[in-house]
CSV table of C-alpha atoms and ligand atoms in Angstrom, one decimal:
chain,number,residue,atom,x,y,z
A,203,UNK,CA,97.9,82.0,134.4
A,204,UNK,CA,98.2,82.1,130.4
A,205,UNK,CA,95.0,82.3,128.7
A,206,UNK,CA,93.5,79.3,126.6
A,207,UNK,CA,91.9,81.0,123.6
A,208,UNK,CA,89.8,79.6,120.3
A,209,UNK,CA,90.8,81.4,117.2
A,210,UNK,CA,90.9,81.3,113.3
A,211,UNK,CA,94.4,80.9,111.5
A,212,UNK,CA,96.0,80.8,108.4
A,213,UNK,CA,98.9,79.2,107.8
A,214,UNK,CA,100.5,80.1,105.0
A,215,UNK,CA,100.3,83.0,102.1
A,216,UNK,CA,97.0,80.5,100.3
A,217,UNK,CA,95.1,82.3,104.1
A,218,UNK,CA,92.9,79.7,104.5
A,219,UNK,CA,91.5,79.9,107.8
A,220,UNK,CA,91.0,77.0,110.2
A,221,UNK,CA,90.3,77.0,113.9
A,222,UNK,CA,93.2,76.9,116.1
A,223,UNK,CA,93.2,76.7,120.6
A,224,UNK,CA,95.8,79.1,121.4
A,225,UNK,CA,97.7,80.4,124.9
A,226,UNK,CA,97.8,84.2,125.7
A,227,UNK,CA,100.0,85.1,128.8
A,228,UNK,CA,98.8,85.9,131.2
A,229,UNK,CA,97.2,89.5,132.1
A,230,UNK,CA,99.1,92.2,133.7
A,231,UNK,CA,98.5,94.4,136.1
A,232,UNK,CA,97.5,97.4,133.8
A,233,UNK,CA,96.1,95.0,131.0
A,234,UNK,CA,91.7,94.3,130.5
A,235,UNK,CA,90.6,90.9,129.0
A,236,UNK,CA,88.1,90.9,126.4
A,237,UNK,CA,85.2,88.1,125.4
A,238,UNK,CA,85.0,89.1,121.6
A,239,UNK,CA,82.0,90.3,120.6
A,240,UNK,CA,82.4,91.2,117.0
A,241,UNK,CA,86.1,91.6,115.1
A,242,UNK,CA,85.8,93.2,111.6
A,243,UNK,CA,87.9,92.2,108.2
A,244,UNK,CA,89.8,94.5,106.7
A,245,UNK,CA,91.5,94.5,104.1
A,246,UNK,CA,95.0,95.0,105.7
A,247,UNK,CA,94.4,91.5,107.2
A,248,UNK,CA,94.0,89.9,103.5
A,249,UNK,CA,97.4,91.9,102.6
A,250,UNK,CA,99.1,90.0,105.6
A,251,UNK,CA,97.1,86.7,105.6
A,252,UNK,CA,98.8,86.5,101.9
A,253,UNK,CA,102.2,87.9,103.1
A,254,UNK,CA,101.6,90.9,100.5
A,255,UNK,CA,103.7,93.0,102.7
A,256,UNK,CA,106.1,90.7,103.4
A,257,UNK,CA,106.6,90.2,106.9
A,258,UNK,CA,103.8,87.9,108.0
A,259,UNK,CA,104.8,85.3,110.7
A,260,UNK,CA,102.6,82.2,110.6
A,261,UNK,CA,100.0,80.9,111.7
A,262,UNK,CA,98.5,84.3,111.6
A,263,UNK,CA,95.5,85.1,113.7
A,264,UNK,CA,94.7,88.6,112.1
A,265,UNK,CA,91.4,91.2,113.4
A,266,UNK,CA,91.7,94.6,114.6
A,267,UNK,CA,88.4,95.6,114.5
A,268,UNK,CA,87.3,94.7,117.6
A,269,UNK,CA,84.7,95.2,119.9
A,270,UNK,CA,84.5,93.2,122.8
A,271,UNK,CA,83.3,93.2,126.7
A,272,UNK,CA,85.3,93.0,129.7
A,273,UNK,CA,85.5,89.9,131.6
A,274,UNK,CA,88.3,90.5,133.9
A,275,UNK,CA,90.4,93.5,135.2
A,276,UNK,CA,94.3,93.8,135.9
A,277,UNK,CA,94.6,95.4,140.1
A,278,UNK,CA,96.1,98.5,138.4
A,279,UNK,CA,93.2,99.2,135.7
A,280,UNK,CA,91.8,102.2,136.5
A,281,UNK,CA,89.5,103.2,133.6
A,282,UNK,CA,87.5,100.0,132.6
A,283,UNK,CA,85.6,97.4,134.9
A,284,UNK,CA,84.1,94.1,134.5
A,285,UNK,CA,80.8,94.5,132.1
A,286,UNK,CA,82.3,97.4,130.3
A,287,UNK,CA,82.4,97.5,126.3
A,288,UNK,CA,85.5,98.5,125.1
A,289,UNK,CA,86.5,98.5,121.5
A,290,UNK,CA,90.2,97.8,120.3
A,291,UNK,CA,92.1,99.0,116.9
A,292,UNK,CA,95.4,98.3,115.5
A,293,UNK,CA,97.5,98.9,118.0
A,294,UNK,CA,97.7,97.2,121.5
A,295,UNK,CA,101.2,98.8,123.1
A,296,UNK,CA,103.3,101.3,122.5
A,297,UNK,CA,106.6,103.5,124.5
A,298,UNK,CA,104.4,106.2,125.7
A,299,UNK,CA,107.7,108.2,126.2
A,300,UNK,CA,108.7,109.1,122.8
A,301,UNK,CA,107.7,112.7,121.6
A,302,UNK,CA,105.2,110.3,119.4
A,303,UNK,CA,103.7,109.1,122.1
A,304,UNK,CA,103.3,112.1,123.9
A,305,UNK,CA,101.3,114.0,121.5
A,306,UNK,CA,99.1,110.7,120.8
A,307,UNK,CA,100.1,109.5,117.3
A,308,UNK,CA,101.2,106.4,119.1
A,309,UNK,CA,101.2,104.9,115.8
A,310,UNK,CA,105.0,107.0,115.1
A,311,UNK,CA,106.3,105.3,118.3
A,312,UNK,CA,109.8,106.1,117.9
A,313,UNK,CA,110.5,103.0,119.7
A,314,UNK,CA,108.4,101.0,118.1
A,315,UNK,CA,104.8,100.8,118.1
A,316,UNK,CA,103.2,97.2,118.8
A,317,UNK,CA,100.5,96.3,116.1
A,318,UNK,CA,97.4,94.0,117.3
A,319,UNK,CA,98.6,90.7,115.5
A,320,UNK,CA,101.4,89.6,113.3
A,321,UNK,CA,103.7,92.3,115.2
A,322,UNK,CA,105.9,91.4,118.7
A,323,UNK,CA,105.1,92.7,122.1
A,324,UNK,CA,108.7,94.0,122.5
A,325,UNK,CA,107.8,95.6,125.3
A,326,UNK,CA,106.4,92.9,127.2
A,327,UNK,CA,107.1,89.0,127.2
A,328,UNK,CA,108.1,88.9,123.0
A,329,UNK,CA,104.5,87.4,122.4
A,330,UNK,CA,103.8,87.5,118.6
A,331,UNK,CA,100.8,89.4,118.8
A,332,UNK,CA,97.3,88.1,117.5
A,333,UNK,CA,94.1,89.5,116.6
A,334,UNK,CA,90.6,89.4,116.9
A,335,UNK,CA,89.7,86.6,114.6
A,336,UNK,CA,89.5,84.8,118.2
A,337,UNK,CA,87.2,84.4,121.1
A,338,UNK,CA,89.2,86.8,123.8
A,339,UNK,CA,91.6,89.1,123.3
A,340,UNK,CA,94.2,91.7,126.1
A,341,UNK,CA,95.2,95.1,125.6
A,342,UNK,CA,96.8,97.7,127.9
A,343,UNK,CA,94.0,99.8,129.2
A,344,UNK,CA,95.2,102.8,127.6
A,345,UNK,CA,95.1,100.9,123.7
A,346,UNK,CA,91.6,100.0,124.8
A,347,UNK,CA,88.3,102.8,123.7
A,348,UNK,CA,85.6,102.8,126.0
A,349,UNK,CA,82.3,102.3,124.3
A,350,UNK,CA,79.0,103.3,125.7
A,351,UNK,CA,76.4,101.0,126.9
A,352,UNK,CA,73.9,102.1,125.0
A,353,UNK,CA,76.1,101.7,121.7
A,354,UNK,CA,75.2,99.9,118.5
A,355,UNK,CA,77.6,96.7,119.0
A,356,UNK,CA,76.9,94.9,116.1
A,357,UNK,CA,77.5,98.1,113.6
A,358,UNK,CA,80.6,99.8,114.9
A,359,UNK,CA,84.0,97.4,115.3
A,360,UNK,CA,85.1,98.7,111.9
A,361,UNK,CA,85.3,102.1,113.1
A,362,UNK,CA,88.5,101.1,115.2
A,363,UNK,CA,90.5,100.4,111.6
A,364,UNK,CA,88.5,101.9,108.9
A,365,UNK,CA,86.4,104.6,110.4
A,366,UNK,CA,89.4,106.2,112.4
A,367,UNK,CA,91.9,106.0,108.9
A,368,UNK,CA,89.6,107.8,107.1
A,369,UNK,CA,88.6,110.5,109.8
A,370,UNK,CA,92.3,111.1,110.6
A,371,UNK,CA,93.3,112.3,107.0
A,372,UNK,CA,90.3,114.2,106.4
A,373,UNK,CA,90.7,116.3,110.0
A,374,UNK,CA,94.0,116.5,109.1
A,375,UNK,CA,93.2,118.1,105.0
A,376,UNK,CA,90.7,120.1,107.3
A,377,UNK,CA,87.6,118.7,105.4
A,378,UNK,CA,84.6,121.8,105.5
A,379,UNK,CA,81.8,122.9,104.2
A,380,UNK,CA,81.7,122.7,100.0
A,381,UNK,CA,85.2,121.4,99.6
A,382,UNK,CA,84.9,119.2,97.0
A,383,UNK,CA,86.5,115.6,98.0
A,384,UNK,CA,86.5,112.5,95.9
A,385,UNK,CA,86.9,108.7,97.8
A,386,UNK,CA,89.0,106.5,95.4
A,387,UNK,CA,88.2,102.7,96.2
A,388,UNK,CA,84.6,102.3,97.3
A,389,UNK,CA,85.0,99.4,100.0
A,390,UNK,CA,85.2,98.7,104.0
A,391,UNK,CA,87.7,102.5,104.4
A,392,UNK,CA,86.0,104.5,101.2
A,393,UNK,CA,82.4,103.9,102.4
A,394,UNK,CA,83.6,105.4,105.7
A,395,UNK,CA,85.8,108.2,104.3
A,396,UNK,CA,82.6,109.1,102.0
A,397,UNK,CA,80.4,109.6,105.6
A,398,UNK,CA,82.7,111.7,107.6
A,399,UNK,CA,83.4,114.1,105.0
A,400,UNK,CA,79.6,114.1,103.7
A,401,UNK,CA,79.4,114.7,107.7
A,402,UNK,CA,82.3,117.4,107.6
A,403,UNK,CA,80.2,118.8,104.9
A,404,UNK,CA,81.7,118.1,101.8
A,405,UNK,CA,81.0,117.6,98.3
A,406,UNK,CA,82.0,113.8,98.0
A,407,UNK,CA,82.2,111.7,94.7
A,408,UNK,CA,83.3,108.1,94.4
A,409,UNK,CA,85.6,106.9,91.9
A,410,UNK,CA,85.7,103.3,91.6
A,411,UNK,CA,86.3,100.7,88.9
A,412,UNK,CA,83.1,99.5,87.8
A,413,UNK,CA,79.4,100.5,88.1
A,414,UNK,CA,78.6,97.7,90.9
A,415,UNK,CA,78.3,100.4,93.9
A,416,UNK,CA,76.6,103.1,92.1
A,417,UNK,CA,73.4,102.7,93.0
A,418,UNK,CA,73.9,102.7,96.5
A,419,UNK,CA,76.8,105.7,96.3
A,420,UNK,CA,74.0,107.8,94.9
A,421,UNK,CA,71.5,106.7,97.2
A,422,UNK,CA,73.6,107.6,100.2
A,423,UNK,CA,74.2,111.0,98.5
A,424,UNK,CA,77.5,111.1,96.5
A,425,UNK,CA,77.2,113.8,94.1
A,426,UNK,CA,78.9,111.9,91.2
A,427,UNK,CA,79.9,108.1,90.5
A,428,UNK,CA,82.7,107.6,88.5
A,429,UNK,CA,83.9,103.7,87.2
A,430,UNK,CA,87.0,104.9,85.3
A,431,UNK,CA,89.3,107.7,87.1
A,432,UNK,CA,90.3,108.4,83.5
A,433,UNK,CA,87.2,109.2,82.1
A,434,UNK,CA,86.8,112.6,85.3
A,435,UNK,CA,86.7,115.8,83.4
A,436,UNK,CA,86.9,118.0,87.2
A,437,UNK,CA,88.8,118.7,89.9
A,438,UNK,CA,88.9,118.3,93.4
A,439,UNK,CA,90.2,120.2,96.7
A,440,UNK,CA,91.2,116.4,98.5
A,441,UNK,CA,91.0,112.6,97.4
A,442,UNK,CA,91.3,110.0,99.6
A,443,UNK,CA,92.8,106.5,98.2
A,444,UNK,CA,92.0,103.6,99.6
A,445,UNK,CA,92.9,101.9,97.1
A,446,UNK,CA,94.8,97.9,97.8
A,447,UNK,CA,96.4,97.3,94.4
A,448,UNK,CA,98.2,99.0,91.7
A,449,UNK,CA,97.2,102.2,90.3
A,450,UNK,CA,98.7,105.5,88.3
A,451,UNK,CA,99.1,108.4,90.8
A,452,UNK,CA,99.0,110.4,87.8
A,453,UNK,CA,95.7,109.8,87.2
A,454,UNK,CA,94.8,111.6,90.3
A,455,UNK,CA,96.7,114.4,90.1
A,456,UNK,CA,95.5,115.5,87.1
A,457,UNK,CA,92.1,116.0,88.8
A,458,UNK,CA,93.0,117.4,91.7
A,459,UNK,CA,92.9,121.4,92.1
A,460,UNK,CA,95.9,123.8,92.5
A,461,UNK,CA,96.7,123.8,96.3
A,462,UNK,CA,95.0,120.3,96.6
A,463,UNK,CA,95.9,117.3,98.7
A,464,UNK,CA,96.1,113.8,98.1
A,465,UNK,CA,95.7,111.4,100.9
A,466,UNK,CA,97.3,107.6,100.5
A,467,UNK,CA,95.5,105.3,103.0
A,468,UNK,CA,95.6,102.6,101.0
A,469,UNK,CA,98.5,99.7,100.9
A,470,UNK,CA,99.0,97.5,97.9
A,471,UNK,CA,101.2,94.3,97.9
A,472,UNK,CA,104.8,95.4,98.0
A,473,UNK,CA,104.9,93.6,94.8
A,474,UNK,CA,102.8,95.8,93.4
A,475,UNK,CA,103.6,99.3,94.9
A,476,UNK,CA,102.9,102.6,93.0
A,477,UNK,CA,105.6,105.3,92.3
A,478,UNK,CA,105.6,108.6,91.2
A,479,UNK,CA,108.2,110.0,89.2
A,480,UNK,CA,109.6,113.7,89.9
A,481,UNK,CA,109.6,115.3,86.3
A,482,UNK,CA,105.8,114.1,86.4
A,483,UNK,CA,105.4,115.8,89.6
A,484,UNK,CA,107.5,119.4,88.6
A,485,UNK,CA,104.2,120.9,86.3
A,486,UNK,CA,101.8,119.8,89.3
A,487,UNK,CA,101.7,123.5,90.6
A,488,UNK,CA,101.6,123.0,94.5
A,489,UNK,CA,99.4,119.5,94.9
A,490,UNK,CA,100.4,117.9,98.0
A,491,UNK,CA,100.7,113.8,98.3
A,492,UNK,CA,100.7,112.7,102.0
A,493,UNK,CA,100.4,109.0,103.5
A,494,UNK,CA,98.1,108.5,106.6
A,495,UNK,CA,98.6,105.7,108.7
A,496,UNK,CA,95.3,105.0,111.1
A,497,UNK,CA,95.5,107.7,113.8
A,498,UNK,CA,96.0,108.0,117.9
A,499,UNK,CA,94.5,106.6,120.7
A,500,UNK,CA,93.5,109.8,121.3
A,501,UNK,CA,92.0,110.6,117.8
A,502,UNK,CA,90.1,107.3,118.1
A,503,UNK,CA,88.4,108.2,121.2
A,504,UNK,CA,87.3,111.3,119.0
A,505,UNK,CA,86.6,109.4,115.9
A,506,UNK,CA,84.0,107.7,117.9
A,507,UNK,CA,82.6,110.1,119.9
A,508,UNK,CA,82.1,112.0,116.1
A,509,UNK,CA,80.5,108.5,114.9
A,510,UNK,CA,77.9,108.4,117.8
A,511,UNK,CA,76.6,111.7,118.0
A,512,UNK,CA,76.4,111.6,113.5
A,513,UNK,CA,75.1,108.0,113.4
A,514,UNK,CA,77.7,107.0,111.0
A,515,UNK,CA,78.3,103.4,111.0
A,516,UNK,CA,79.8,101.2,108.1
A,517,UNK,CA,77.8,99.0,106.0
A,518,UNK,CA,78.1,95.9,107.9
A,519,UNK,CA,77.5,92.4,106.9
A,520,UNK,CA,77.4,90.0,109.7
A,521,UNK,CA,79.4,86.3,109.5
A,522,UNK,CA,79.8,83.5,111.6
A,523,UNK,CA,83.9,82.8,112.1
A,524,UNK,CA,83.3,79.6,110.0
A,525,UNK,CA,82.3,82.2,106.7
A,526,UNK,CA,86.0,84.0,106.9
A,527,UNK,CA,87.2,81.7,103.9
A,528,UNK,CA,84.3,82.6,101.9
A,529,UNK,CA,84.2,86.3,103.0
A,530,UNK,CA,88.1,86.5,101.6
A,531,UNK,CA,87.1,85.0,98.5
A,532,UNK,CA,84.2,87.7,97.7
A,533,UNK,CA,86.2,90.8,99.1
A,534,UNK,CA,89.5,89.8,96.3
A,535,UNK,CA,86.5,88.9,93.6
A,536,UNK,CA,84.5,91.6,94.0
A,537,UNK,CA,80.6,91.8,94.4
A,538,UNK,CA,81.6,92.0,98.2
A,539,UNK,CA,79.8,93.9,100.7
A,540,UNK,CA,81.0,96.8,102.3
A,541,UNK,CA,82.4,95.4,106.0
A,542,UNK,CA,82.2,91.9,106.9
A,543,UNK,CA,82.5,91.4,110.6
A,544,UNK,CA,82.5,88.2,112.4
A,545,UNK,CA,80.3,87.8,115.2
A,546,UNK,CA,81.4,86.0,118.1
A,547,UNK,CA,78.0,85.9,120.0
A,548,UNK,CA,76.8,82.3,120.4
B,636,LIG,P1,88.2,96.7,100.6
B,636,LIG,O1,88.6,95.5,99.9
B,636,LIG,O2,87.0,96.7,101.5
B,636,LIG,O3,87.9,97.9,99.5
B,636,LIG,C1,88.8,98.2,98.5
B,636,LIG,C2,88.0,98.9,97.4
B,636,LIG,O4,88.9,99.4,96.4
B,636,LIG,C3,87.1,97.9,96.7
B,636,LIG,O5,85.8,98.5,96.7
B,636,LIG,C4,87.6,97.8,95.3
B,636,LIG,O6,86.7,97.8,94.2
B,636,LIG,C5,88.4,99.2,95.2
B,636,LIG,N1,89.4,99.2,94.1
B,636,LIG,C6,90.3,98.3,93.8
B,636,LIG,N2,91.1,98.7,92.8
B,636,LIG,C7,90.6,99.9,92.4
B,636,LIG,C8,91.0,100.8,91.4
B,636,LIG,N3,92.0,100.6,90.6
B,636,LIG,N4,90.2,101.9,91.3
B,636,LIG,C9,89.2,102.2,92.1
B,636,LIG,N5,88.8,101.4,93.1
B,636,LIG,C10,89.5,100.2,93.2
B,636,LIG,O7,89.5,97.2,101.3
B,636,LIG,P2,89.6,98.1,102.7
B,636,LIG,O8,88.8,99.3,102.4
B,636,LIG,O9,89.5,97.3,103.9
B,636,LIG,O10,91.2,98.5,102.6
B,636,LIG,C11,91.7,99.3,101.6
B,636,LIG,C12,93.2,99.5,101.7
B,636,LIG,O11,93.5,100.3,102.8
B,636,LIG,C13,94.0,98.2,101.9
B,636,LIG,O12,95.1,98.3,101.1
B,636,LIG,C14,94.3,98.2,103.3
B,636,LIG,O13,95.4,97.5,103.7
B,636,LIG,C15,94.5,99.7,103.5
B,636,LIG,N6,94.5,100.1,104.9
B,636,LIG,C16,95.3,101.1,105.3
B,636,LIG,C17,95.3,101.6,106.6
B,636,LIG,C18,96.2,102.7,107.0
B,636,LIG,O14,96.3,103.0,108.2
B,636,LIG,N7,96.8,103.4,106.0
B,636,LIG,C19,94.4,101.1,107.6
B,636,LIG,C20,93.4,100.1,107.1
B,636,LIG,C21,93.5,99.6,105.8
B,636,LIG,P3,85.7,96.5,93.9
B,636,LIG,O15,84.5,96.7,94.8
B,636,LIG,O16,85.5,96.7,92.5
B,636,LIG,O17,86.5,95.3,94.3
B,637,LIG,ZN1,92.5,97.7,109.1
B,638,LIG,ZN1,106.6,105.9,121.7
C-alpha cells in the first residue's frame, strides 16, 4: 500500500516552500519507514531548490539530514525494529555490486548511486526521490545509521550531511596532532569540519568573509579568525572549502604549505563554478587539490560513533516546517545561524 505523506515543496527555481500531501510506494521487503523526527537544511538543498546545479525536477521535496524513528519494518529487515532511531543521509540506494560499493564509498556507485530527493530510484519502481522536508520518509535498511537511544535527537541530524563531509576529507588528509588546518566558509559544513579536526587535534583557523562569526570561532577555540583570505600572511598543512559561491583557488594556494592538501567540499551554482588554470598551478611545488563528496555508509556509521563518544554536535537552531521560507532567506543573507533543522515533533 503506497504511503500518504505531508511534506514541504518548492516548485520552481524562486524555492518557496508550501505544504504538499504526497504518495510514497509502498515498503519493500528490505526497506524501514520512518516518522521524521528532525530533517536538517543544508545548503546543497538551497543549490537544488534554486536549480543552481541544474538538474532539479519539480516540486522538490529536499532534506537529507534526517533523523527519524521507526514505525514499521519490511519481513526481510534484519537490523532495525519498530521504536528504533535511525538517522538517514544523502543517499537512500545504491548497486552494492560495483567495486564502489564493495569497499563502502557507495557514493562512486559505478552504476549509479540513488541520492535522497531530486534523484530517481532506478533501481526500484523509477520514484523521483524526496527528502526529509516531510513527515515520513523509506530507505533500504542498509542506507539507514542506527542511532542509540540514549542519543541527543534534537542536536545530531546534520551529522548525516555535514558532519560526515567534513570527517571524510579530514580522515582522508589524515588530520593529527599540530597539523595546522584552516576551514574556509564558516557555516552548517565549516562549523563541523572546525570540531573534528580540533577533535583530531589540529590547529584550526577560520577564514570567512566578514567578522560576524568571530566571536564565537574564538570562543570555541580557533586559533585565528580571518574575514579576508587575502589579507593571511601563513601557511597551512590542509584547508577545507566549504565554500557555495565563487571564489579564487589561488587565493588558497598561496597559503597552503609545500606538500599540503586542499579539500573542495563545497558546490557553487554551475553558473558560477571556479577554475584553476595550469600555468598557475606549475610554481605550486607539490600542493594537492582534491574534491570530497559526503563519504560511505560505512564511514557514517564511524562519523557518528566519533561524534558520540567526542560530543561534537553542530550548532543547531530549531524551526517549525512552516519557518523553511524564512530560514532560506537568512542562510543566502547572511546573519544565519549555524544549522537550522526542522522539527517534526508535534
Ligand atoms: P552554509 O550556507 O551553512 O555555509 C556557507 C558558509 O560559507 C557561510 O558561513 C558563508 O558566510 C561562507 N562563505 C560564503 N562565501 C564565502 C567566501 N567567499 N569566503 C569565505 N566564506 C564564505 O552552507 P553549508 O555549510 O550547508 O554548505 C556549504 C557548501 O557545501 C554548499 O555549496 C553545499 O552544497 C556543499 N555541500 C557539499 C557536500 C559534498 O558532499 N561535497 C555535502 C554537503 C554540502 P556568511 O556567514 O558570511 O554567509
Ligand atoms: Zn547536505
Ligand atoms: Zn555500486
Amino acid at each position: 500500500m503506497s504511503i500518504l505523506t505531508n511534506g514541504w515543496a518548492a516548485y520552481d527555481e524562486k524555492a518557496i516552500f508550501k505544504p504538499i500531501k504526497f504518495k510514497r510506494s509502498a515498503l519493500k521487503d528490505n526497506e524501514i519507514l520512518l516518522k521524521t523526527l528532525y530533517s536538517g537544511i543544508c545548503h546543497s538543498d538551497i543549490h537544488q531548490a534554486k536549480n543552481e546545479w541544474g538538474r532539479t525536477v519539480y516540486p522538490i521535496i529536499p532534506g537529507h539530514e534526517i533523523v527519524g524513528e521507526v514505525i514499521e519494518i519490511g519481513k526481510n529487515v534484519k537490523d532495525f525494529k519498530i521504536g528504533d532511531y535511525a538517522g538517514i543521509g544523502c543517499m537512500i540506494n545504491s548497486c552494492k555490486t560495483c567495486n564502489a560499493c564493495l569497499e563502502s564509498k557507495e557514493q562512486f556507485c559505478e552504476n549509479g548511486v540513488v541520492w535522497t530527493y531530486n534523484s530517481c530510484n532506478h533501481y526500484d519502481d523509477n520514484e523521483i526521490t524526496k527528502g526529509g522536508y516531510s513527515d515520513k520518509i523509506k530507505v533500504r535498511e542498509d542506507f539507514a545509521i542506527k542511532i542509540p537511544q540514549n542519543a541527543p535527537l534534537n542536536l545530531i541530524a546534520p551529522l548525516f550531511c555535514a558532519g560526515i563531509t567534513t570527517y571524510s576529507p579530514l580522515k582522508f588528509s589524515n588530520i593529527k596532532n599540530n597539523d595546522n588546518v584552516a576551514i574556509a566558509g564558516f557555516g552548517g559544513l565549516g562549523i563541523m569540519g572546525f570540531k573534528y579536526a580540533k577533535a583530531m587535534g589540529a590547529n584550526v583557523s577560520i577564514i570567512a568573509r566578514n567578522n560576524k562569526k568571530k566571536d564565537i570561532a574564538l570562543k570555541l577555540g580557533a586559533n585565528e579568525y580571518f574575514d579576508d583570505v587575502k589579507k593571511i600572511n601563513k601557511k597551512f598543512d590542509m584547508i577545507l572549502i566549504t565554500i557555495p559561491a565563487k571564489y579564487d583557488i589561488n587565493d588558497y594556494l598561496k597559503i597552503l604549505k609545500y606538500g599540503g592538501e586542499i579539500a573542495i567540499v563545497g558546490l557553487p551554482p554551475i553558473n558560477e563554478d571556479v577554475s584553476i588554470k595550469v600555468n598557475q598551478l606549475m610554481p605550486m611545488a607539490h600542493k594537492k587539490i582534491y574534491g570530497s563528496l559526503i563519504g560511505g555508509i560505512k564511514e557514517t556509521k564511524e562519523m557518528l560513533d566519533f561524534s558520540l563518544k567526542h560530543k561534537i554536535y553542530p550548532e543547531v537552531k530549531l524551526i517549525k516546517a512552516n519557518e523553511i521560507n524564512q530560514a532560506y532567506d537568512e542562510l543566502l543573507n547572511s546573519g544565519s545561524d549555524f544549522r537550522y533543522v526542522i522539527d517534526f515533533n508535534e
